[in-house]
Amino acid sequence: MNFSPVLLITDVLLWLLVFAVVGYVWYVRRHEHLLVPWLKVRQNPVAMICATVLVAYAAIGLADSLHFRTASGAPGRSQTGVEVRSVLDVLLGAALGPMAGKSEKTYSAPLAIYSFAKETVEKPGGGQAREFPRLTVGGAHLKNPGDRDGDIAWRGALGLAKGLVLFAVLNGALALWVGRKGGGPALAARAMWRGTTPAPWRPILVTLLLICLMACPAVALGSHYHLFGTDKVGQDVLTISLKSIRTGLVIGTLTTMVMLPFAVLLGLAAGYFRGWVDDVIVYLYTSLSSIPSVLLIAAAVLIVQVSIDNHQDLFPTTLQRADMRLLALCVILGATGWTGLCRLLRGEALKLRELDYIQAAQAFGVARLRILTRHMLPNVMHLVTINAVMDFSGMVLAEAVLSYVGVGVDPTTNSFGGMINAARFEMSRDPLVWWLLAAAFFFMLGLVLAANLFADAVQEAFDPRRVVRRARPRIFQRGPVGGMTEAAEDPRAPGGRPA
């Protein structure tokens, strides 16, 4: 069996963004003025916990961004399959087995072995009756339905044991990596758990332990039961939730990358050139801000959808059409969401252009483009970095809201908003179908909360005003007779002298 790769536009852009982040890390490590704020982020335990969670989400999303088709047959006569799969589909199929696909008829509750809706079934002795039928796959290994609770407890305990083993392997690998420069893995592991290393490894290890203790029991139970139940058409909700992570990551990252060029270029140009350039740009983002964003995005999405429907020959598969709509949504969100950052950068540029070094560069005849790129842009990058990290979670929530109202991603694309929209129609039925909404809430909460807390740590490290407020109380201390004596050196003062 051969594999034929399938290149989706969002896959290519997402992996290019990963390589760009790797290049940025390599660049930061060689420039101390950029490295110092990130070292402060690394020393923040909450930031490292959130970074660990975000890396786990990113690993799932990137695994779902490698698509391929399978080709079977004799050499030279192989036929390429129509279905497009991803690496995540293969991993879920290996871990969950038949649970990963569409295996049931309709709704089933979490860890249930019976369907959620009654059906007319034929009795062995003849006749018909209305009852809850057994699920096709979920709990099918149980011959006696009364053994369900004991089987769940046993498989859950076995999953916890496997989680501890997996964490021990990860802990050993990290100890080998930390102790590679000296001391050995045993000393490194002891220092990591005692918290005597420069990086807060203990919170990271505790987070990894919790992830392992949640993931391994989920696999152990999810391979024989539907852990989060099934949806209206019988699909496993756990699989839908995991595949929705990629949509959230694509929306959060690509939208931010589309938004930043508009905000940076227009904001700096308005603040530096002033005059009619400033008037035009201010009029532009003021007019754009006055339009209701949901209506503007809905109109743009509908226009794109009509264009895609009229040119179906350009998109041979349903997946490619859905991917193009996802990319169009990212572009639309980015093209309409740059106004806040642009307004902030304009105010910062108005302040920077009056400083002495900008005035000196103008007096020496330095080109305007060079002043913008060499002198002003580096001094607003802390604002750009802070807003880029903070806007990520906002875009993930925006996708959920737009999909909820029906103008988000394609209905065939798994997303948290689509799950919430599907649960909306079942919230009024009795008994209540609650697990779709609960699963979307759980996974979205983990992603958005981790992104928000990490953004707070980045803002605290990059915002110079916060650095000043923290450094100022350490300059003086109360002397032995009650007076104030100079005690600490201000690192911002030349020569290390007290400010």
GROMACS .gro file of C-alpha atoms in nm:
model
  499
    1MET     CA    1   0.000   0.000   0.000
    2ASN     CA    2   0.138   0.337  -0.108
    3PHE     CA    3   0.062   0.680   0.031
    4SER     CA    4  -0.007   0.986  -0.180
    5PRO     CA    5   0.032   1.316   0.009
    6VAL     CA    6  -0.247   1.572  -0.013
    7LEU     CA    7  -0.145   1.936   0.027
    8LEU     CA    8  -0.415   2.158   0.169
    9ILE     CA    9  -0.349   2.531   0.172
   10THR     CA   10  -0.405   2.563   0.546
   11ASP     CA   11  -0.170   2.269   0.608
   12VAL     CA   12   0.108   2.439   0.414
   13LEU     CA   13   0.054   2.772   0.587
   14LEU     CA   14   0.041   2.611   0.931
   15TRP     CA   15   0.369   2.426   0.878
   16LEU     CA   16   0.532   2.738   0.734
   17LEU     CA   17   0.428   2.916   1.051
   18VAL     CA   18   0.590   2.639   1.257
   19PHE     CA   19   0.917   2.683   1.066
   20ALA     CA   20   0.890   3.060   1.113
   21VAL     CA   21   0.853   3.012   1.490
   22VAL     CA   22   1.161   2.786   1.490
   23GLY     CA   23   1.353   3.053   1.299
   24TYR     CA   24   1.236   3.320   1.542
   25VAL     CA   25   1.358   3.110   1.836
   26TRP     CA   26   1.696   3.068   1.666
   27TYR     CA   27   1.713   3.445   1.607
   28VAL     CA   28   1.612   3.532   1.963
   29ARG     CA   29   1.880   3.306   2.113
   30ARG     CA   30   2.146   3.517   1.940
   31HIS     CA   31   2.017   3.859   2.047
   32GLU     CA   32   2.031   3.929   2.417
   33HIS     CA   33   1.785   4.219   2.418
   34LEU     CA   34   1.520   3.984   2.275
   35LEU     CA   35   1.623   3.687   2.487
   36VAL     CA   36   1.589   3.860   2.826
   37PRO     CA   37   1.206   3.901   2.817
   38TRP     CA   38   1.158   3.541   2.703
   39LEU     CA   39   1.382   3.424   2.987
   40LYS     CA   40   1.144   3.604   3.223
   41VAL     CA   41   0.857   3.413   3.062
   42ARG     CA   42   1.048   3.090   3.110
   43GLN     CA   43   1.095   3.161   3.481
   44ASN     CA   44   0.719   3.205   3.528
   45PRO     CA   45   0.569   2.873   3.653
   46VAL     CA   46   0.219   2.957   3.527
   47ALA     CA   47   0.356   3.041   3.182
   48MET     CA   48   0.541   2.709   3.165
   49ILE     CA   49   0.230   2.516   3.268
   50CYS     CA   50   0.031   2.691   2.996
   51ALA     CA   51   0.310   2.638   2.742
   52THR     CA   52   0.304   2.265   2.816
   53VAL     CA   53  -0.072   2.253   2.757
   54LEU     CA   54  -0.039   2.456   2.436
   55VAL     CA   55   0.234   2.224   2.308
   56ALA     CA   56   0.001   1.927   2.364
   57TYR     CA   57  -0.275   2.102   2.167
   58ALA     CA   58  -0.027   2.199   1.894
   59ALA     CA   59   0.095   1.839   1.861
   60ILE     CA   60  -0.262   1.720   1.803
   61GLY     CA   61  -0.331   1.998   1.554
   62LEU     CA   62  -0.011   1.939   1.357
   63ALA     CA   63  -0.076   1.564   1.344
   64ASP     CA   64  -0.413   1.648   1.188
   65SER     CA   65  -0.239   1.875   0.934
   66LEU     CA   66  -0.058   1.593   0.750
   67HIS     CA   67  -0.308   1.457   0.497
   68PHE     CA   68  -0.268   1.172   0.250
   69ARG     CA   69  -0.454   0.924   0.034
   70THR     CA   70  -0.386   0.552   0.023
   71ALA     CA   71  -0.318   0.379  -0.310
   72SER     CA   72  -0.366   0.002  -0.338
   73GLY     CA   73  -0.320  -0.247  -0.619
   74ALA     CA   74  -0.044  -0.400  -0.824
   75PRO     CA   75   0.262  -0.192  -0.920
   76GLY     CA   76   0.175   0.024  -1.217
   77ARG     CA   77  -0.197  -0.034  -1.167
   78SER     CA   78  -0.246   0.121  -0.826
   79GLN     CA   79  -0.567   0.310  -0.762
   80THR     CA   80  -0.572   0.612  -0.533
   81GLY     CA   81  -0.848   0.614  -0.277
   82VAL     CA   82  -1.100   0.894  -0.265
   83GLU     CA   83  -1.098   0.937   0.114
   84VAL     CA   84  -0.838   1.175   0.251
   85ARG     CA   85  -0.701   1.090   0.595
   86SER     CA   86  -0.454   1.251   0.831
   87VAL     CA   87  -0.187   1.121   1.065
   88LEU     CA   88  -0.422   1.193   1.355
   89ASP     CA   89  -0.684   0.966   1.197
   90VAL     CA   90  -0.429   0.685   1.181
   91LEU     CA   91  -0.326   0.739   1.544
   92LEU     CA   92  -0.688   0.750   1.661
   93GLY     CA   93  -0.765   0.437   1.463
   94ALA     CA   94  -0.473   0.257   1.627
   95ALA     CA   95  -0.562   0.381   1.977
   96LEU     CA   96  -0.942   0.371   1.972
   97GLY     CA   97  -1.007   0.109   1.704
   98PRO     CA   98  -1.358   0.111   1.556
   99MET     CA   99  -1.466   0.375   1.810
  100ALA     CA  100  -1.285   0.647   1.614
  101GLY     CA  101  -1.525   0.648   1.320
  102LYS     CA  102  -1.899   0.653   1.266
  103SER     CA  103  -1.993   0.336   1.448
  104GLU     CA  104  -2.343   0.391   1.590
  105LYS     CA  105  -2.685   0.492   1.458
  106THR     CA  106  -2.757   0.795   1.673
  107TYR     CA  107  -2.699   0.946   2.016
  108SER     CA  108  -2.548   0.744   2.299
  109ALA     CA  109  -2.449   0.875   2.641
  110PRO     CA  110  -2.086   0.871   2.764
  111LEU     CA  111  -1.965   0.522   2.856
  112ALA     CA  112  -2.307   0.378   2.766
  113ILE     CA  113  -2.373   0.036   2.615
  114TYR     CA  114  -2.731   0.111   2.511
  115SER     CA  115  -2.860   0.362   2.260
  116PHE     CA  116  -3.002   0.689   2.386
  117ALA     CA  117  -3.325   0.655   2.185
  118LYS     CA  118  -3.575   0.373   2.185
  119GLU     CA  119  -3.621   0.164   1.872
  120THR     CA  120  -3.861  -0.102   1.760
  121VAL     CA  121  -3.683  -0.437   1.790
  122GLU     CA  122  -3.788  -0.789   1.710
  123LYS     CA  123  -3.826  -1.017   2.013
  124PRO     CA  124  -3.669  -1.367   1.997
  125GLY     CA  125  -4.005  -1.533   2.055
  126GLY     CA  126  -4.183  -1.320   1.798
  127GLY     CA  127  -4.346  -0.983   1.819
  128GLN     CA  128  -4.203  -0.634   1.850
  129ALA     CA  129  -4.120  -0.407   2.140
  130ARG     CA  130  -3.991  -0.051   2.198
  131GLU     CA  131  -3.669  -0.059   2.395
  132PHE     CA  132  -3.315   0.075   2.406
  133PRO     CA  133  -3.102  -0.145   2.178
  134ARG     CA  134  -2.741  -0.241   2.246
  135LEU     CA  135  -2.478  -0.029   2.075
  136THR     CA  136  -2.304  -0.174   1.774
  137VAL     CA  137  -1.949  -0.108   1.900
  138GLY     CA  138  -1.964   0.059   2.240
  139GLY     CA  139  -1.944  -0.206   2.510
  140ALA     CA  140  -1.984  -0.485   2.252
  141HIS     CA  141  -1.715  -0.693   2.426
  142LEU     CA  142  -1.941  -0.736   2.730
  143LYS     CA  143  -2.150  -1.051   2.719
  144ASN     CA  144  -2.326  -0.956   3.040
  145PRO     CA  145  -2.435  -0.588   3.054
  146GLY     CA  146  -2.418  -0.602   3.433
  147ASP     CA  147  -2.038  -0.623   3.417
  148ARG     CA  148  -2.013  -0.270   3.275
  149ASP     CA  149  -1.926  -0.085   3.598
  150GLY     CA  150  -1.656  -0.332   3.699
  151ASP     CA  151  -1.507  -0.331   3.348
  152ILE     CA  152  -1.496   0.050   3.345
  153ALA     CA  153  -1.323   0.057   3.684
  154TRP     CA  154  -1.069  -0.206   3.576
  155ARG     CA  155  -0.985  -0.037   3.246
  156GLY     CA  156  -0.964   0.303   3.416
  157ALA     CA  157  -0.718   0.169   3.674
  158LEU     CA  158  -0.514   0.002   3.400
  159GLY     CA  159  -0.506   0.332   3.210
  160LEU     CA  160  -0.381   0.514   3.521
  161ALA     CA  161  -0.101   0.259   3.557
  162LYS     CA  162  -0.003   0.308   3.192
  163GLY     CA  163  -0.010   0.684   3.247
  164LEU     CA  164   0.236   0.653   3.535
  165VAL     CA  165   0.466   0.440   3.320
  166LEU     CA  166   0.447   0.689   3.033
  167PHE     CA  167   0.523   0.976   3.269
  168ALA     CA  168   0.822   0.787   3.411
  169VAL     CA  169   0.958   0.750   3.056
  170LEU     CA  170   0.905   1.120   2.981
  171ASN     CA  171   1.059   1.220   3.314
  172GLY     CA  172   1.366   1.008   3.242
  173ALA     CA  173   1.402   1.152   2.892
  174LEU     CA  174   1.382   1.508   3.025
  175ALA     CA  175   1.632   1.427   3.301
  176LEU     CA  176   1.876   1.294   3.039
  177TRP     CA  177   1.833   1.610   2.834
  178VAL     CA  178   1.871   1.849   3.128
  179GLY     CA  179   2.171   1.661   3.271
  180ARG     CA  180   2.355   1.625   2.941
  181LYS     CA  181   2.589   1.917   3.023
  182GLY     CA  182   2.706   1.769   3.351
  183GLY     CA  183   2.582   1.611   3.671
  184GLY     CA  184   2.407   1.316   3.512
  185PRO     CA  185   2.036   1.234   3.485
  186ALA     CA  186   1.993   1.137   3.851
  187LEU     CA  187   2.120   1.473   3.978
  188ALA     CA  188   1.920   1.655   3.710
  189ALA     CA  189   1.598   1.474   3.806
  190ARG     CA  190   1.653   1.558   4.173
  191ALA     CA  191   1.714   1.924   4.089
  192MET     CA  192   1.410   1.938   3.862
  193TRP     CA  193   1.177   1.813   4.135
  194ARG     CA  194   1.336   2.032   4.403
  195GLY     CA  195   1.297   2.343   4.188
  196THR     CA  196   1.666   2.438   4.189
  197THR     CA  197   1.697   2.459   3.808
  198PRO     CA  198   1.681   2.791   3.616
  199ALA     CA  199   1.359   2.680   3.447
  200PRO     CA  200   1.059   2.578   3.662
  201TRP     CA  201   1.068   2.210   3.569
  202ARG     CA  202   0.857   2.097   3.864
  203PRO     CA  203   0.535   2.266   3.739
  204ILE     CA  204   0.608   2.131   3.391
  205LEU     CA  205   0.649   1.777   3.524
  206VAL     CA  206   0.330   1.802   3.730
  207THR     CA  207   0.144   1.919   3.417
  208LEU     CA  208   0.288   1.630   3.216
  209LEU     CA  209   0.181   1.391   3.491
  210LEU     CA  210  -0.177   1.521   3.481
  211ILE     CA  211  -0.184   1.499   3.100
  212CYS     CA  212  -0.060   1.139   3.110
  213LEU     CA  213  -0.311   1.049   3.382
  214MET     CA  214  -0.592   1.189   3.167
  215ALA     CA  215  -0.478   1.069   2.824
  216CYS     CA  216  -0.397   0.705   2.906
  217PRO     CA  217  -0.726   0.627   3.087
  218ALA     CA  218  -0.909   0.804   2.805
  219VAL     CA  219  -0.743   0.570   2.552
  220ALA     CA  220  -0.803   0.266   2.771
  221LEU     CA  221  -1.173   0.346   2.808
  222GLY     CA  222  -1.220   0.502   2.465
  223SER     CA  223  -1.106   0.186   2.289
  224HIS     CA  224  -1.407  -0.008   2.427
  225TYR     CA  225  -1.662   0.264   2.510
  226HIS     CA  226  -1.760   0.600   2.369
  227LEU     CA  227  -1.594   0.813   2.636
  228PHE     CA  228  -1.786   1.131   2.550
  229GLY     CA  229  -2.079   0.957   2.382
  230THR     CA  230  -2.186   0.994   2.019
  231ASP     CA  231  -2.362   1.265   1.820
  232LYS     CA  232  -2.682   1.257   1.617
  233VAL     CA  233  -2.534   1.049   1.335
  234GLY     CA  234  -2.341   0.813   1.563
  235GLN     CA  235  -1.992   0.967   1.543
  236ASP     CA  236  -1.765   0.946   1.846
  237VAL     CA  237  -1.762   1.284   2.023
  238LEU     CA  238  -1.406   1.235   2.152
  239THR     CA  239  -1.281   1.199   1.794
  240ILE     CA  240  -1.476   1.508   1.684
  241SER     CA  241  -1.333   1.709   1.974
  242LEU     CA  242  -0.974   1.611   1.895
  243LYS     CA  243  -1.017   1.692   1.526
  244SER     CA  244  -1.172   2.029   1.615
  245ILE     CA  245  -0.843   2.137   1.773
  246ARG     CA  246  -0.684   2.185   1.430
  247THR     CA  247  -0.962   2.423   1.325
  248GLY     CA  248  -0.912   2.630   1.639
  249LEU     CA  249  -0.535   2.647   1.586
  250VAL     CA  250  -0.571   2.743   1.219
  251ILE     CA  251  -0.821   3.017   1.299
  252GLY     CA  252  -0.614   3.152   1.589
  253THR     CA  253  -0.274   3.154   1.416
  254LEU     CA  254  -0.346   3.232   1.051
  255THR     CA  255  -0.595   3.506   1.137
  256THR     CA  256  -0.335   3.672   1.359
  257MET     CA  257  -0.074   3.649   1.083
  258VAL     CA  258  -0.313   3.812   0.836
  259MET     CA  259  -0.403   4.087   1.083
  260LEU     CA  260  -0.050   4.190   1.186
  261PRO     CA  261   0.075   4.337   0.852
  262PHE     CA  262  -0.232   4.563   0.824
  263ALA     CA  263  -0.204   4.683   1.182
  264VAL     CA  264   0.173   4.737   1.186
  265LEU     CA  265   0.209   4.909   0.850
  266LEU     CA  266  -0.093   5.136   0.881
  267GLY     CA  267  -0.040   5.214   1.250
  268LEU     CA  268   0.325   5.318   1.208
  269ALA     CA  269   0.251   5.510   0.890
  270ALA     CA  270  -0.032   5.706   1.055
  271GLY     CA  271   0.175   5.796   1.360
  272TYR     CA  272   0.494   5.885   1.177
  273PHE     CA  273   0.374   6.071   0.865
  274ARG     CA  274   0.072   6.240   1.028
  275GLY     CA  275  -0.109   6.492   0.804
  276TRP     CA  276  -0.337   6.353   0.532
  277VAL     CA  277  -0.191   6.001   0.570
  278ASP     CA  278  -0.300   5.996   0.933
  279ASP     CA  279  -0.642   6.134   0.842
  280VAL     CA  280  -0.704   5.866   0.578
  281ILE     CA  281  -0.595   5.578   0.800
  282VAL     CA  282  -0.792   5.705   1.100
  283TYR     CA  283  -1.100   5.746   0.881
  284LEU     CA  284  -1.050   5.395   0.745
  285TYR     CA  285  -1.028   5.212   1.077
  286THR     CA  286  -1.295   5.430   1.236
  287SER     CA  287  -1.538   5.347   0.954
  288LEU     CA  288  -1.448   4.978   0.972
  289SER     CA  289  -1.498   4.972   1.349
  290SER     CA  290  -1.841   5.129   1.317
  291ILE     CA  291  -1.974   4.839   1.107
  292PRO     CA  292  -2.107   4.544   1.314
  293SER     CA  293  -1.835   4.284   1.280
  294VAL     CA  294  -2.069   3.984   1.268
  295LEU     CA  295  -2.270   4.133   0.980
  296LEU     CA  296  -1.956   4.228   0.787
  297ILE     CA  297  -1.800   3.883   0.833
  298ALA     CA  298  -2.127   3.708   0.748
  299ALA     CA  299  -2.161   3.904   0.423
  300ALA     CA  300  -1.801   3.832   0.324
  301VAL     CA  301  -1.833   3.460   0.406
  302LEU     CA  302  -2.151   3.430   0.200
  303ILE     CA  303  -1.983   3.600  -0.097
  304VAL     CA  304  -1.689   3.360  -0.072
  305GLN     CA  305  -1.924   3.062  -0.043
  306VAL     CA  306  -2.112   3.164  -0.358
  307SER     CA  307  -1.781   3.206  -0.542
  308ILE     CA  308  -1.666   2.859  -0.435
  309ASP     CA  309  -1.997   2.705  -0.544
  310ASN     CA  310  -1.966   2.869  -0.887
  311HIS     CA  311  -1.612   2.736  -0.938
  312GLN     CA  312  -1.637   2.380  -0.810
  313ASP     CA  313  -1.402   2.258  -1.083
  314LEU     CA  314  -1.115   2.425  -0.894
  315PHE     CA  315  -1.181   2.212  -0.586
  316PRO     CA  316  -1.216   1.844  -0.682
  317THR     CA  317  -1.289   1.717  -0.329
  318THR     CA  318  -1.519   1.825  -0.051
  319LEU     CA  319  -1.223   1.855   0.184
  320GLN     CA  320  -1.052   2.107  -0.043
  321ARG     CA  321  -1.368   2.317  -0.070
  322ALA     CA  322  -1.404   2.314   0.309
  323ASP     CA  323  -1.036   2.403   0.345
  324MET     CA  324  -1.073   2.699   0.109
  325ARG     CA  325  -1.370   2.827   0.311
  326LEU     CA  326  -1.162   2.792   0.630
  327LEU     CA  327  -0.879   2.991   0.473
  328ALA     CA  328  -1.123   3.256   0.350
  329LEU     CA  329  -1.264   3.287   0.703
  330CYS     CA  330  -0.911   3.344   0.837
  331VAL     CA  331  -0.848   3.615   0.578
  332ILE     CA  332  -1.182   3.784   0.649
  333LEU     CA  333  -1.129   3.779   1.025
  334GLY     CA  334  -0.777   3.917   0.984
  335ALA     CA  335  -0.880   4.187   0.738
  336THR     CA  336  -1.152   4.313   0.972
  337GLY     CA  337  -0.979   4.269   1.309
  338TRP     CA  338  -0.669   4.487   1.277
  339THR     CA  339  -0.826   4.815   1.391
  340GLY     CA  340  -0.754   4.781   1.765
  341LEU     CA  341  -0.382   4.712   1.725
  342CYS     CA  342  -0.353   4.978   1.454
  343ARG     CA  343  -0.499   5.241   1.687
  344LEU     CA  344  -0.254   5.135   1.961
  345LEU     CA  345   0.050   5.145   1.731
  346ARG     CA  346  -0.053   5.484   1.593
  347GLY     CA  347  -0.050   5.633   1.943
  348GLU     CA  348   0.288   5.475   2.016
  349ALA     CA  349   0.433   5.602   1.686
  350LEU     CA  350   0.311   5.958   1.761
  351LYS     CA  351   0.509   5.943   2.085
  352LEU     CA  352   0.822   5.782   1.936
  353ARG     CA  353   0.860   6.030   1.647
  354GLU     CA  354   0.914   6.313   1.897
  355LEU     CA  355   1.204   6.141   2.075
  356ASP     CA  356   1.559   6.263   2.031
  357TYR     CA  357   1.698   5.969   1.835
  358ILE     CA  358   1.419   5.992   1.577
  359GLN     CA  359   1.471   6.367   1.545
  360ALA     CA  360   1.846   6.311   1.505
  361ALA     CA  361   1.789   6.052   1.232
  362GLN     CA  362   1.565   6.296   1.046
  363ALA     CA  363   1.824   6.573   1.084
  364PHE     CA  364   2.095   6.350   0.935
  365GLY     CA  365   1.875   6.279   0.634
  366VAL     CA  366   1.802   5.913   0.705
  367ALA     CA  367   1.536   5.777   0.471
  368ARG     CA  368   1.187   5.755   0.610
  369LEU     CA  369   1.155   5.386   0.533
  370ARG     CA  370   1.475   5.315   0.723
  371ILE     CA  371   1.356   5.519   1.022
  372LEU     CA  372   1.034   5.317   1.029
  373THR     CA  373   1.202   4.978   0.998
  374ARG     CA  374   1.525   5.040   1.189
  375HIS     CA  375   1.420   5.275   1.470
  376MET     CA  376   1.044   5.263   1.521
  377LEU     CA  377   0.946   4.904   1.444
  378PRO     CA  378   1.181   4.742   1.701
  379ASN     CA  379   1.045   4.975   1.969
  380VAL     CA  380   0.684   4.866   1.915
  381MET     CA  381   0.750   4.494   1.877
  382HIS     CA  382   0.666   4.434   2.243
  383LEU     CA  383   0.315   4.563   2.172
  384VAL     CA  384   0.289   4.349   1.859
  385THR     CA  385   0.403   4.036   2.046
  386ILE     CA  386   0.163   4.096   2.334
  387ASN     CA  387  -0.136   4.155   2.106
  388ALA     CA  388  -0.051   3.860   1.881
  389VAL     CA  389  -0.056   3.622   2.176
  390MET     CA  390  -0.367   3.776   2.329
  391ASP     CA  391  -0.563   3.782   2.000
  392PHE     CA  392  -0.512   3.408   1.950
  393SER     CA  393  -0.769   3.310   2.210
  394GLY     CA  394  -1.006   3.580   2.087
  395MET     CA  395  -1.002   3.436   1.736
  396VAL     CA  396  -1.071   3.084   1.866
  397LEU     CA  397  -1.378   3.216   2.046
  398ALA     CA  398  -1.479   3.417   1.738
  399GLU     CA  399  -1.485   3.099   1.528
  400ALA     CA  400  -1.709   2.932   1.784
  401VAL     CA  401  -1.952   3.225   1.777
  402LEU     CA  402  -1.958   3.247   1.395
  403SER     CA  403  -2.009   2.873   1.354
  404TYR     CA  404  -2.283   2.891   1.614
  405VAL     CA  405  -2.475   3.146   1.405
  406GLY     CA  406  -2.408   2.950   1.084
  407VAL     CA  407  -2.150   3.171   0.906
  408GLY     CA  408  -1.831   3.002   1.027
  409VAL     CA  409  -1.645   2.707   0.884
  410ASP     CA  410  -1.795   2.455   0.644
  411PRO     CA  411  -2.043   2.213   0.807
  412THR     CA  412  -1.820   1.921   0.704
  413THR     CA  413  -1.528   2.068   0.902
  414ASN     CA  414  -1.502   1.964   1.265
  415SER     CA  415  -1.497   2.267   1.495
  416PHE     CA  416  -1.595   2.365   1.847
  417GLY     CA  417  -1.852   2.608   1.711
  418GLY     CA  418  -2.007   2.332   1.502
  419MET     CA  419  -2.032   2.110   1.810
  420ILE     CA  420  -2.203   2.389   2.005
  421ASN     CA  421  -2.436   2.456   1.713
  422ALA     CA  422  -2.529   2.086   1.696
  423ALA     CA  423  -2.590   2.077   2.072
  424ARG     CA  424  -2.813   2.385   2.052
  425PHE     CA  425  -3.094   2.190   1.886
  426GLU     CA  426  -3.086   1.918   2.153
  427MET     CA  427  -3.081   2.133   2.466
  428SER     CA  428  -3.460   2.142   2.486
  429ARG     CA  429  -3.526   1.769   2.450
  430ASP     CA  430  -3.598   1.541   2.742
  431PRO     CA  431  -3.378   1.366   2.843
  432LEU     CA  432  -3.111   1.628   2.777
  433VAL     CA  433  -2.826   1.561   2.532
  434TRP     CA  434  -2.553   1.743   2.721
  435TRP     CA  435  -2.227   1.573   2.625
  436LEU     CA  436  -2.168   1.755   2.294
  437LEU     CA  437  -2.172   2.091   2.469
  438ALA     CA  438  -1.969   1.959   2.764
  439ALA     CA  439  -1.696   1.816   2.538
  440ALA     CA  440  -1.668   2.138   2.334
  441PHE     CA  441  -1.658   2.342   2.656
  442PHE     CA  442  -1.387   2.120   2.811
  443PHE     CA  443  -1.148   2.126   2.515
  444MET     CA  444  -1.209   2.493   2.432
  445LEU     CA  445  -1.160   2.592   2.795
  446GLY     CA  446  -0.822   2.419   2.806
  447LEU     CA  447  -0.704   2.591   2.486
  448VAL     CA  448  -0.836   2.941   2.556
  449LEU     CA  449  -0.746   2.949   2.926
  450ALA     CA  450  -0.389   2.834   2.857
  451ALA     CA  451  -0.353   3.093   2.579
  452ASN     CA  452  -0.488   3.374   2.799
  453LEU     CA  453  -0.264   3.295   3.097
  454PHE     CA  454   0.038   3.260   2.869
  455ALA     CA  455  -0.049   3.596   2.712
  456ASP     CA  456  -0.059   3.755   3.058
  457ALA     CA  457   0.292   3.622   3.128
  458VAL     CA  458   0.418   3.753   2.794
  459GLN     CA  459   0.265   4.095   2.862
  460GLU     CA  460   0.423   4.107   3.205
  461ALA     CA  461   0.766   4.024   3.062
  462PHE     CA  462   0.755   4.251   2.754
  463ASP     CA  463   0.572   4.556   2.889
  464PRO     CA  464   0.843   4.806   2.997
  465ARG     CA  465   0.603   4.992   3.226
  466ARG     CA  466   0.556   4.680   3.438
  467VAL     CA  467   0.932   4.634   3.457
  468VAL     CA  468   0.969   4.989   3.589
  469ARG     CA  469   0.701   4.940   3.855
  470ARG     CA  470   0.861   4.618   3.975
  471ALA     CA  471   1.215   4.755   3.975
  472ARG     CA  472   1.144   5.083   4.154
  473PRO     CA  473   1.068   4.946   4.507
  474ARG     CA  474   1.395   4.752   4.510
  475ILE     CA  475   1.613   5.061   4.468
  476PHE     CA  476   1.587   5.174   4.832
  477GLN     CA  477   1.538   5.000   5.162
  478ARG     CA  478   1.479   5.122   5.517
  479GLY     CA  479   1.802   5.171   5.713
  480PRO     CA  480   1.874   5.057   6.068
  481VAL     CA  481   1.767   5.390   6.214
  482GLY     CA  482   1.451   5.424   6.011
  483GLY     CA  483   1.594   5.632   5.727
  484MET     CA  484   1.603   5.537   5.359
  485THR     CA  485   1.941   5.416   5.232
  486GLU     CA  486   2.044   5.327   4.880
  487ALA     CA  487   2.060   4.947   4.880
  488ALA     CA  488   1.999   4.798   4.538
  489GLU     CA  489   2.157   4.881   4.208
  490ASP     CA  490   1.925   4.981   3.932
  491PRO     CA  491   2.017   4.770   3.628
  492ARG     CA  492   1.867   5.039   3.404
  493ALA     CA  493   2.112   5.307   3.523
  494PRO     CA  494   2.451   5.347   3.347
  495GLY     CA  495   2.729   5.173   3.533
  496GLY     CA  496   2.484   4.997   3.761
  497ARG     CA  497   2.456   5.302   3.991
  498PRO     CA  498   2.138   5.355   4.193
  499ALA     CA  499   1.875   5.557   4.010
   0.00000   0.00000   0.00000
